[in-house]
mmCIF file of C-alpha atoms in Angstrom:
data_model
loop_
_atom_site.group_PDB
_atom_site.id
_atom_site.type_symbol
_atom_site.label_atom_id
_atom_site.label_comp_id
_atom_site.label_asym_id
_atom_site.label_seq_id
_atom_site.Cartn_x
_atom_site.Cartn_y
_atom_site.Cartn_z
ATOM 1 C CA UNK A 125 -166.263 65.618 -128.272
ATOM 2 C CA UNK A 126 -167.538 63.395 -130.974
ATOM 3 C CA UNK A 127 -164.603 61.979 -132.892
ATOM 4 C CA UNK A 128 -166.025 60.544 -135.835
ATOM 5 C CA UNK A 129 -169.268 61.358 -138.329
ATOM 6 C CA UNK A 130 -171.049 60.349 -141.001
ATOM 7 C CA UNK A 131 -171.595 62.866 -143.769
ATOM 8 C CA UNK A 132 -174.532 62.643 -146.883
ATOM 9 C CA UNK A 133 -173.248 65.776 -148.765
ATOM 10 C CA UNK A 134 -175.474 67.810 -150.431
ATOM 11 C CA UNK A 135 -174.281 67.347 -153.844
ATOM 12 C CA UNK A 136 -170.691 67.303 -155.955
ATOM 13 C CA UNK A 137 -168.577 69.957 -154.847
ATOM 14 C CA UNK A 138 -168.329 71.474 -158.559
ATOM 15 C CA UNK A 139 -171.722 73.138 -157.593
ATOM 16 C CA UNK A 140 -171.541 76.425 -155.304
ATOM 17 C CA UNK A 141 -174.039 75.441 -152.718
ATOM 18 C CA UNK A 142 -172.496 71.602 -151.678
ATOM 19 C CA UNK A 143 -169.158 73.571 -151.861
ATOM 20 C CA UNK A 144 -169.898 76.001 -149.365
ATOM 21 C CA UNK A 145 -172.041 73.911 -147.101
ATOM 22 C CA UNK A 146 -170.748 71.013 -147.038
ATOM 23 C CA UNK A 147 -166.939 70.112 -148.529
ATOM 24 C CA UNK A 148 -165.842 73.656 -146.878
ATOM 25 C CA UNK A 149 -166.829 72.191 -143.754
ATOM 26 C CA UNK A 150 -165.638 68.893 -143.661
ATOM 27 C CA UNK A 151 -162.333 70.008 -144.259
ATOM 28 C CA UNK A 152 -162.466 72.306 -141.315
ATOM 29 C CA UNK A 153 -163.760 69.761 -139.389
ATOM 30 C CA UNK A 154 -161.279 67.088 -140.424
ATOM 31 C CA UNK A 155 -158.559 69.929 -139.400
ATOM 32 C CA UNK A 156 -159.954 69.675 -135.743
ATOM 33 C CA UNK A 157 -159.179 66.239 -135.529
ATOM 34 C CA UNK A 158 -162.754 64.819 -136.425
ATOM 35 C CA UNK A 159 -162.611 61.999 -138.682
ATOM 36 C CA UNK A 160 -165.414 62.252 -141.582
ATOM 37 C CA UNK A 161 -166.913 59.378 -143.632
ATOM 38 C CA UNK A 162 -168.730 60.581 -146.690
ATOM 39 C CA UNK A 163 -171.846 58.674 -147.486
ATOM 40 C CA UNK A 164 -171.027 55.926 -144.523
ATOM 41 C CA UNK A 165 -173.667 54.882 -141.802
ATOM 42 C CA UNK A 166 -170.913 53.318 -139.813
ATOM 43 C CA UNK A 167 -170.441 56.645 -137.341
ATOM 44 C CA UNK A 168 -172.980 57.018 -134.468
ATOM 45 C CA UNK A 169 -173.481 60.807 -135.758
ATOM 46 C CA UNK A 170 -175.124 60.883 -139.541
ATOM 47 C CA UNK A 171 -175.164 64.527 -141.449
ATOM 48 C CA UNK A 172 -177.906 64.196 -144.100
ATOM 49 C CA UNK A 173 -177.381 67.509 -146.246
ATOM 50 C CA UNK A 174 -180.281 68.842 -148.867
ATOM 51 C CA UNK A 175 -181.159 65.039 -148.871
ATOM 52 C CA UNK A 176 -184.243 64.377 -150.766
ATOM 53 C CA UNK A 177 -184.229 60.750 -152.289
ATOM 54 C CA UNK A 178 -186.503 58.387 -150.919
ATOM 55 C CA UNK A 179 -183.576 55.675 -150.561
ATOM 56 C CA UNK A 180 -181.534 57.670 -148.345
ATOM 57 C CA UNK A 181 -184.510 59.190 -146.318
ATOM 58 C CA UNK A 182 -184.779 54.738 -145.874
ATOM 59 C CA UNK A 183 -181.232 54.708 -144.992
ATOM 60 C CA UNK A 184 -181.804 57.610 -142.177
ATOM 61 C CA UNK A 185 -184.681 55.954 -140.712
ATOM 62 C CA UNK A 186 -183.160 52.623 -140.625
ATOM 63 C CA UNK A 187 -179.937 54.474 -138.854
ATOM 64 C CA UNK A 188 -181.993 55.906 -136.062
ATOM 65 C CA UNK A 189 -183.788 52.493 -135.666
ATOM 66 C CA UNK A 190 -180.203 51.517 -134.790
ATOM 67 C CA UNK A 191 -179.529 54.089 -132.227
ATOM 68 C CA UNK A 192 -177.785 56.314 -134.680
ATOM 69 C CA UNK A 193 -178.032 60.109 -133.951
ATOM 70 C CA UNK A 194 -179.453 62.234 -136.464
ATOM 71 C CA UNK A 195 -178.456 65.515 -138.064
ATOM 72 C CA UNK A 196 -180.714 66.824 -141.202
ATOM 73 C CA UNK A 197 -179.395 69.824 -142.962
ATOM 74 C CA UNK A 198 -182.183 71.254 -144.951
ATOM 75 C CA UNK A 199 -181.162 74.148 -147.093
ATOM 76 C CA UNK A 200 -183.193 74.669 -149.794
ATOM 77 C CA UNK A 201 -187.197 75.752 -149.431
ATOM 78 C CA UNK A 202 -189.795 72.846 -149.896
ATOM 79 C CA UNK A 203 -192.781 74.842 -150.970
ATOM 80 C CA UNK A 204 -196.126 73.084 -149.252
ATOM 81 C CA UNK A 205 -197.831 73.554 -152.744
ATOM 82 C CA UNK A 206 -195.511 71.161 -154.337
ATOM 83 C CA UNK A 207 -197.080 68.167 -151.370
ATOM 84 C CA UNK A 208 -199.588 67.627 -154.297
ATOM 85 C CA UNK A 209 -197.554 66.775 -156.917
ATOM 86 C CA UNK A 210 -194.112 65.713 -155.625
ATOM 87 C CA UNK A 211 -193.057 63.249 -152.979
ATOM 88 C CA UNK A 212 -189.997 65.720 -151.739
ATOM 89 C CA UNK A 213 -192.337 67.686 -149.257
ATOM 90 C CA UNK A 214 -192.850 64.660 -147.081
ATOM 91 C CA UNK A 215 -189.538 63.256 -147.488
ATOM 92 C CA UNK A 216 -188.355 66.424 -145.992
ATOM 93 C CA UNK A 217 -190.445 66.550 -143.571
ATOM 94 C CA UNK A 218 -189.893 62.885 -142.587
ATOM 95 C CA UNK A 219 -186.699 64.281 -141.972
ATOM 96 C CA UNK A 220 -187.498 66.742 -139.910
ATOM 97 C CA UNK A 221 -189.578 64.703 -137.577
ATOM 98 C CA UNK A 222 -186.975 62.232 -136.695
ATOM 99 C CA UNK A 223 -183.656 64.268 -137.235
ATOM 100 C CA UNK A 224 -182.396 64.710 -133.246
ATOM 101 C CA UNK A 225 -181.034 68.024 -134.450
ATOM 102 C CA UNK A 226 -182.247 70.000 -137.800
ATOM 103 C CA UNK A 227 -180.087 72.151 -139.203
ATOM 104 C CA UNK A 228 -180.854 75.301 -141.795
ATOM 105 C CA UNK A 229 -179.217 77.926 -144.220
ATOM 106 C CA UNK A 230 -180.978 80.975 -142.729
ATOM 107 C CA UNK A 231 -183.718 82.614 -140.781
ATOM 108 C CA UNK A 232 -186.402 82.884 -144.128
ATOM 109 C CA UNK A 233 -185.965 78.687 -144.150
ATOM 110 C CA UNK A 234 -186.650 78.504 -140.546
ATOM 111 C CA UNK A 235 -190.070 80.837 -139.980
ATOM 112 C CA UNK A 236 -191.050 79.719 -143.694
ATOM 113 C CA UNK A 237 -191.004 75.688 -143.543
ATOM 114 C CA UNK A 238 -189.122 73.953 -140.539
ATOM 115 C CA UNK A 239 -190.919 76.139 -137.744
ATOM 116 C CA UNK A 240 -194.190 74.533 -139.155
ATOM 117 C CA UNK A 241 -192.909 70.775 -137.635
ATOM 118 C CA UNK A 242 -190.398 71.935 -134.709
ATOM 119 C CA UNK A 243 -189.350 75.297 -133.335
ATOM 120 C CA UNK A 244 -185.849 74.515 -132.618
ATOM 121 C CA UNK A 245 -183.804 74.767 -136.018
ATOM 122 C CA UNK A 246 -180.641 75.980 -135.313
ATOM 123 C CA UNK A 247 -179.582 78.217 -138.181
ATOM 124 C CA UNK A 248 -175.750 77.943 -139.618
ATOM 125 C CA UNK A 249 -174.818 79.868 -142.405
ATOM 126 C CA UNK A 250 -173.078 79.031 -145.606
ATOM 127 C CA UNK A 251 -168.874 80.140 -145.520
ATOM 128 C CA UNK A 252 -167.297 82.244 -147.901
ATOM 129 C CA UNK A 253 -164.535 80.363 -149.707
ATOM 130 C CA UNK A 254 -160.855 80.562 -148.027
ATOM 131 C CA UNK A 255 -158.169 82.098 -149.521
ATOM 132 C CA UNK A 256 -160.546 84.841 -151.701
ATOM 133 C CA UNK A 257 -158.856 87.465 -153.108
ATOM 134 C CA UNK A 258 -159.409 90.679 -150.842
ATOM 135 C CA UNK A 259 -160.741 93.899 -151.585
ATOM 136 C CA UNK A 260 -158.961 93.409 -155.121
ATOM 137 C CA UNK A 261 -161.487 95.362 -157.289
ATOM 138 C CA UNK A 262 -160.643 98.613 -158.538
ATOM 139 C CA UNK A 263 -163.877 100.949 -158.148
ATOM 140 C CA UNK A 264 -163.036 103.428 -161.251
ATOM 141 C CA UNK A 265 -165.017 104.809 -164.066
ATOM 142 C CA UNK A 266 -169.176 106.152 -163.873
ATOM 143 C CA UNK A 267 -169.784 103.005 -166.351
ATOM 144 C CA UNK A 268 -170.750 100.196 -163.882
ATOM 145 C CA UNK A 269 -171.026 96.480 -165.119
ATOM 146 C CA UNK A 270 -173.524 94.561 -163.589
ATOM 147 C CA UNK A 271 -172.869 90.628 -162.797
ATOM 148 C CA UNK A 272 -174.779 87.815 -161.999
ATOM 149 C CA UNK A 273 -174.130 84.444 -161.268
ATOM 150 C CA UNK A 274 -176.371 81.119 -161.008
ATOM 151 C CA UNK A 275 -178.112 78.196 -162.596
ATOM 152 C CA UNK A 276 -179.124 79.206 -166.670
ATOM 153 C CA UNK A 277 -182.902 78.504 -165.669
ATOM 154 C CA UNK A 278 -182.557 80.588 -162.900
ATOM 155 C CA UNK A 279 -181.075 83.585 -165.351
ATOM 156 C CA UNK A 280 -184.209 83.373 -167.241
ATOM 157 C CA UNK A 281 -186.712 83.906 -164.398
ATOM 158 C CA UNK A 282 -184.603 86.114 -162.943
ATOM 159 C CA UNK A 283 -182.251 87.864 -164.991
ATOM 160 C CA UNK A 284 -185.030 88.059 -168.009
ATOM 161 C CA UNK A 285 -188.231 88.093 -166.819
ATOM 162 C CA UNK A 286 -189.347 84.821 -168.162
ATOM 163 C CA UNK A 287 -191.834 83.086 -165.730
ATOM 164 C CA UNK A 288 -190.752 79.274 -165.977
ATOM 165 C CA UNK A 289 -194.003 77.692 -166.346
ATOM 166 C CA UNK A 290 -197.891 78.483 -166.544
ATOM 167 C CA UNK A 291 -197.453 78.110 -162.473
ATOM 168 C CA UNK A 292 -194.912 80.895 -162.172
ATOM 169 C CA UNK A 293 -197.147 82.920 -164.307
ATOM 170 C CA UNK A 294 -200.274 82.052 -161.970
ATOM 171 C CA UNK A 295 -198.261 82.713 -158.992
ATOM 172 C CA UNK A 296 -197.352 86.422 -160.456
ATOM 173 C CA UNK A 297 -200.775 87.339 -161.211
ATOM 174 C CA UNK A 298 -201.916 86.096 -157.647
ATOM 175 C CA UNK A 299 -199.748 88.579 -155.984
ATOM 176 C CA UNK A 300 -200.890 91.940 -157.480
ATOM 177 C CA UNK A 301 -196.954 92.350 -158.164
ATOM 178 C CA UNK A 302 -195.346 94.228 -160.989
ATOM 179 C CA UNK A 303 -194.091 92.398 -163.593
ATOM 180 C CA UNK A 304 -190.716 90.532 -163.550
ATOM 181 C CA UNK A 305 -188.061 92.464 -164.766
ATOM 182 C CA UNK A 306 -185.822 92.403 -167.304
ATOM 183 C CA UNK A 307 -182.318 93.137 -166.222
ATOM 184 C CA UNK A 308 -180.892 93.542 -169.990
ATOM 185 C CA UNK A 309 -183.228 96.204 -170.495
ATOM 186 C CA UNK A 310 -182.416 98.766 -167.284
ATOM 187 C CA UNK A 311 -179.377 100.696 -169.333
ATOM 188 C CA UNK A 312 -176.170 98.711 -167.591
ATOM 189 C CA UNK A 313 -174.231 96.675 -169.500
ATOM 190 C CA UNK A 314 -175.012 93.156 -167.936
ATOM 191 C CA UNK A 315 -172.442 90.029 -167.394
ATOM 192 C CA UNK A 316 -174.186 86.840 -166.921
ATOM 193 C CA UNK A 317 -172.422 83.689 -165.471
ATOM 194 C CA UNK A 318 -174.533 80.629 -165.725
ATOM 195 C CA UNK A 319 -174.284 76.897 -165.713
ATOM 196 C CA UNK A 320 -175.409 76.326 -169.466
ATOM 197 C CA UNK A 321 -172.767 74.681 -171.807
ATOM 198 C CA UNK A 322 -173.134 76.538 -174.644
ATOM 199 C CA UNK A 323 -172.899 79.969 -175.740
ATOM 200 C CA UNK A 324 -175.613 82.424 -174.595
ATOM 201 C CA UNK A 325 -174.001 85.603 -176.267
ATOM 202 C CA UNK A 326 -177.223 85.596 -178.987
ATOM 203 C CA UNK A 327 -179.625 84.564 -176.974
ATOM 204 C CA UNK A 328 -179.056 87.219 -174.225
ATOM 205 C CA UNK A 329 -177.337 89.551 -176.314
ATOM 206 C CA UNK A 330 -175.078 89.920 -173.527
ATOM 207 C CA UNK A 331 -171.631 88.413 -172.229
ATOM 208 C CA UNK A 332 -172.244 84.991 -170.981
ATOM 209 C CA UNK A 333 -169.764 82.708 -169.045
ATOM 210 C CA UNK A 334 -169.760 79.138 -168.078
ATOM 211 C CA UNK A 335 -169.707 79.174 -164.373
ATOM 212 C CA UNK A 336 -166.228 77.102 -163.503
ATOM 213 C CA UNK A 337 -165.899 75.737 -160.406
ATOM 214 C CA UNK A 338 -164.507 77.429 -157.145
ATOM 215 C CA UNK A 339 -161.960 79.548 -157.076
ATOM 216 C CA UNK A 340 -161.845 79.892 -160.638
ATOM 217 C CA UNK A 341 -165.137 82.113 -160.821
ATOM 218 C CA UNK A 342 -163.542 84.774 -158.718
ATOM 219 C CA UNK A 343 -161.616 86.437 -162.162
ATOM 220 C CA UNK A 344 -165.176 86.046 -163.871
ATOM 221 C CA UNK A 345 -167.194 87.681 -160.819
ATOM 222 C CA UNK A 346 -164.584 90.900 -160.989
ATOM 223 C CA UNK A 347 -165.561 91.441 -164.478
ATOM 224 C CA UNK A 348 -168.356 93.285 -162.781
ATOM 225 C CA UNK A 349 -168.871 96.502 -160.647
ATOM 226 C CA UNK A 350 -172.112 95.582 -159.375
ATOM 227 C CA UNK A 351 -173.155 92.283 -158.267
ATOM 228 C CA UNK A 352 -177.135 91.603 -158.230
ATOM 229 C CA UNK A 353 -179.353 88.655 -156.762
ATOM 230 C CA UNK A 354 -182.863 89.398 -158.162
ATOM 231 C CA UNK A 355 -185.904 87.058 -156.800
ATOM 232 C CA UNK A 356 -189.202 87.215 -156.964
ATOM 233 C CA UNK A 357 -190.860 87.999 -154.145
ATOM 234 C CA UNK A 358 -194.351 86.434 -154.374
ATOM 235 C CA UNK A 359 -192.434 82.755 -154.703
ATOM 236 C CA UNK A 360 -192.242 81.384 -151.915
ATOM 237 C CA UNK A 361 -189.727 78.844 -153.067
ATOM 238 C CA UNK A 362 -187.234 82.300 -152.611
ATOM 239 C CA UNK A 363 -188.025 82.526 -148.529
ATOM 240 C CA UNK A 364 -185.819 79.761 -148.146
ATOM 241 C CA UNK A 365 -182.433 81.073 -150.251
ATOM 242 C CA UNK A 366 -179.157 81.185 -147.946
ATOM 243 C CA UNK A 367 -177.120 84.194 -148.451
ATOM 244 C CA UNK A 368 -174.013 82.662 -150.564
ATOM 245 C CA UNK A 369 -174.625 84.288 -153.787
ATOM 246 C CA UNK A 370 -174.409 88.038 -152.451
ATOM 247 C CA UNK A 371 -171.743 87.122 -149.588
ATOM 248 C CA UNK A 372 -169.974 85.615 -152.827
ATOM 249 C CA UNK A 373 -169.969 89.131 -154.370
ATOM 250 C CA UNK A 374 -169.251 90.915 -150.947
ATOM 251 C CA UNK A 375 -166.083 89.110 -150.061
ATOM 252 C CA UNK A 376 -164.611 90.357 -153.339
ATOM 253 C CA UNK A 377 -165.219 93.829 -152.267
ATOM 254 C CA UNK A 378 -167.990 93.866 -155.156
ATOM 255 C CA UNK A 379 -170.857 96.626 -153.893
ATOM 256 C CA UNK A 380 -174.389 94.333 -154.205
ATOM 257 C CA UNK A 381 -177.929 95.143 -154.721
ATOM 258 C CA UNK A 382 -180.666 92.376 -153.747
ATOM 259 C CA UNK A 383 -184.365 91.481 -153.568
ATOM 260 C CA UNK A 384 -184.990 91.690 -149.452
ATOM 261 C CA UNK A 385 -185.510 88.024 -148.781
ATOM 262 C CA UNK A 386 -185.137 87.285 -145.104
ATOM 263 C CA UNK A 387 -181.430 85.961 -145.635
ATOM 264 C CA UNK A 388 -180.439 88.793 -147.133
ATOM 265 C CA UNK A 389 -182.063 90.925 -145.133
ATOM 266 C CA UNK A 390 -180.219 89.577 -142.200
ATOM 267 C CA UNK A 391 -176.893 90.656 -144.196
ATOM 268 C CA UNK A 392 -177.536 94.035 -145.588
ATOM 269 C CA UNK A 393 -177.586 96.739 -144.325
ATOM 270 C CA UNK A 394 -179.800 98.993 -146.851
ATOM 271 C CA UNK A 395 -177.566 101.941 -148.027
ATOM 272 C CA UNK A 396 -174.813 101.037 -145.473
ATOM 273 C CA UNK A 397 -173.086 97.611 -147.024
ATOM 274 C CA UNK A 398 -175.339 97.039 -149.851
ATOM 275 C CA UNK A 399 -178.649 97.985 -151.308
ATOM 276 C CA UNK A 400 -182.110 95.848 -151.085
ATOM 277 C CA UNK A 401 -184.315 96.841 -154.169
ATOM 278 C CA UNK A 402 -187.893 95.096 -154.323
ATOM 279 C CA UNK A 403 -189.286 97.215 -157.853
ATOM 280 C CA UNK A 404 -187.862 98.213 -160.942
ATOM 281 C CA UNK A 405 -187.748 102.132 -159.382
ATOM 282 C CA UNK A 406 -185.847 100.291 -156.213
ATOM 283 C CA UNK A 407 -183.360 98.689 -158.866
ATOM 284 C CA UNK A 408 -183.432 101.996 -160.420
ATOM 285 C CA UNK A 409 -182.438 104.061 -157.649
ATOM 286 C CA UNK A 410 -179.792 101.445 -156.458
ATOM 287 C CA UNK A 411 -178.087 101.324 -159.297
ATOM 288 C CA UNK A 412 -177.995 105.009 -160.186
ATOM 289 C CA UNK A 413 -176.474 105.530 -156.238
ATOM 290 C CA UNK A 414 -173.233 103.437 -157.353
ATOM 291 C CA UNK A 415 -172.680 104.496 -160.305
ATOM 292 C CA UNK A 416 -170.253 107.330 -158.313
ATOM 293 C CA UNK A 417 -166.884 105.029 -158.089
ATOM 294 C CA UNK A 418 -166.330 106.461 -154.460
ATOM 295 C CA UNK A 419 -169.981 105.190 -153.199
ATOM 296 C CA UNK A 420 -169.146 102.192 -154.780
ATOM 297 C CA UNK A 421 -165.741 101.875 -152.854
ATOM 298 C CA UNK A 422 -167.632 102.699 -149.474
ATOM 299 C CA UNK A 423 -170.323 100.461 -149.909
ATOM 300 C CA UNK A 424 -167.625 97.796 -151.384
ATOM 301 C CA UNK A 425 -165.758 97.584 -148.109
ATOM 302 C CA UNK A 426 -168.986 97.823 -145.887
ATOM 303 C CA UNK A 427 -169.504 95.142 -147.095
ATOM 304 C CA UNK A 428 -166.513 92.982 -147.474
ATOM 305 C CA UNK A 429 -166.018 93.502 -143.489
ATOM 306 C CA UNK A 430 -169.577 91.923 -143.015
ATOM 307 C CA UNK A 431 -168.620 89.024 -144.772
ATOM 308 C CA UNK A 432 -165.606 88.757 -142.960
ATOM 309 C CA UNK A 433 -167.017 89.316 -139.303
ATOM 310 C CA UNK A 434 -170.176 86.602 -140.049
ATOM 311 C CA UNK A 435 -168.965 84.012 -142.732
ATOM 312 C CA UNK A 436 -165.734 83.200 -141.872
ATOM 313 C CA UNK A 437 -164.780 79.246 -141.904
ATOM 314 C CA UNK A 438 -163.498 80.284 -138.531
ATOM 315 C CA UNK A 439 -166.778 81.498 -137.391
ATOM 316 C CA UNK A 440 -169.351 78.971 -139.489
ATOM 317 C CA UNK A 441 -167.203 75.895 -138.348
ATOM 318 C CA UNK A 442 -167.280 77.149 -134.878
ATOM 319 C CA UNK A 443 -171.321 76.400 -135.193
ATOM 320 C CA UNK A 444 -170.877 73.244 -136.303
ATOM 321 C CA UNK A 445 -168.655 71.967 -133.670
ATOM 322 C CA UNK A 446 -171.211 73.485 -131.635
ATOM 323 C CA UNK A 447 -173.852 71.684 -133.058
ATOM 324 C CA UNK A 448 -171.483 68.536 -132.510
ATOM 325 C CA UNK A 449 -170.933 69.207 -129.118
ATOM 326 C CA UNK A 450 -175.017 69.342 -127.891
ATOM 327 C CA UNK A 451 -175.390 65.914 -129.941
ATOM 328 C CA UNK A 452 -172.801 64.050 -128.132
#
């Protein structure tokens, strides 16, 4: 078993994503005795997570001209449009090409991007956070909150309905698709969590928190009763989301209703352990279902135990030191 690896996180661990996918792992790692060097090239086994600077795709390459061995964890979508206009889509799929193993966050990343270079992307998951307070929301009252957490441009798109750019707005009218909606306007009172360092309360006319790091968040997420993950479904940049966001509502024993992209898909259960809404009568409909406490409860511990069987440390670090294990 490989004693010793290299690891390119995929960003500071005061960001939800790195956390999960790469600092929770380490640690597990490092408890079964495997010694990790962050940002070294000196092991013979290099991790290059979300990596998409040209310098360090040149410090890959120059690794496997040494012999090194290869792991590229690509979690995030690279959108083929973008190859016109930005250098990341061949960076990433340099990557790809010379990686001896290629790692990603779900099945929507695989079929929608990596499938298109190699067909053998093995998919790991993103862990839930140790140590989360269990099945600790109370599921009274026929007044449900909604909350939603993310990055403050990402609240606009998808949280208000504002398309981002002239090429958001193109892509909408492409797809035939209703028009984005606006969350604030659907009759629940809304709690938004974003990244944005200032206040948001008159902007969005709506309680607004600064999203604190890990495992501070969890008294902020349990402000809510319902916790939603909106997308847009004609993006294609949204194929590629993992599944963190609604197994971070799920493992607080917070009932969720999402947009149907393939990782979530993979996790709910429609009308079981969750709810997947694709229109504003979908949304509708969900939301209406839990506003009974008691479905809300039932669909609450659905799906915690989901969460719980699939995104364990245990069980996510058990595919990496599979992973290990083939590369050796």
């Amino acid at each position: 078993m490989i004693k010793k690896i290299g690891w390119f996180p995929a960003g500071p661990p005061k960001y939800a994503s790195p956390l999960f996918r790469s600092y929770l792992i380490i640690d597990f790692l490092k408890d079964c005795g495997i010694e990790v060097l962050i940002n070294s090239t000196r092991p013979d086994v290099l991790v290059f997570q979300k990596c998409l600077e040209q310098n360090l795709l040149e410090t890959a390459l120059d690794a496997k001209k040494k012999g090194k061995r290869l792991i590229y964890d690509i979690s995030d979508n690279i959108r083929q449009d973008l190859e016109k206009f930005l250098p990341i889509y061949e960076i990433a799929r340099q990557y790809i090409l010379t990686a001896d193993k290629v790692v990603v966050n779900g099945i929507g990343l695989k079929k929608h991007f990596v499938d298109k270079f190699r067909g053998d992307g093995v998919i790991i998951e993103e862990a839930y956070f140790p140590n989360t307070p269990q099945n600790s929301k109370k599921h009274t009252g026929t007044n449900p909150k909604l909350i939603w957490q993310g990055y403050f441009k990402n609240m606009l798109m998808y949280i208000c309905g504002k398309p981002m750019s002239e090429f958001d707005f193109k892509l909408w009218k492409k797809s035939n698709s209703e028009p984005p909606i606006d969350f604030r306007s659907l009759g629940y009172d809304l709690i938004t969590i974003a990244d944005a360092y200032l206040s948001l309360d008159f902007l969005l006319n709506r309680p607004t928190y600064i999203h604190p790091q890990y495992p501070k968040v969890f008294p902020l997420l349990l402000k809510g009763d319902i916790g939603i993950s909106p997308f847009r479904l004609w993006d294609e940049d949204c194929f590629g989301k993992s599944a963190n966001k609604i197994v971070s509502y799920m493992i607080l024993g917070i009932p969720t209703v999402a947009t149907p992209i393939p990782a979530y898909k993979v996790v709910i259960d429609h009308g079981k352990n969750g709810f997947l809404a694709t229109n504003k009568k979908e949304w509708l409909t969900a939301l209406s279902k839990l506003e009974d406490s008691k479905v809300r409860a039932k669909i609450a511990e659905a799906g915690y135990k989901t969460v719980v069987n699939q995104f364990s440390i245990k069980t996510i670090g058990a595919k990496w030191l599979k992973l290990l294990k083939s590369i050796n």
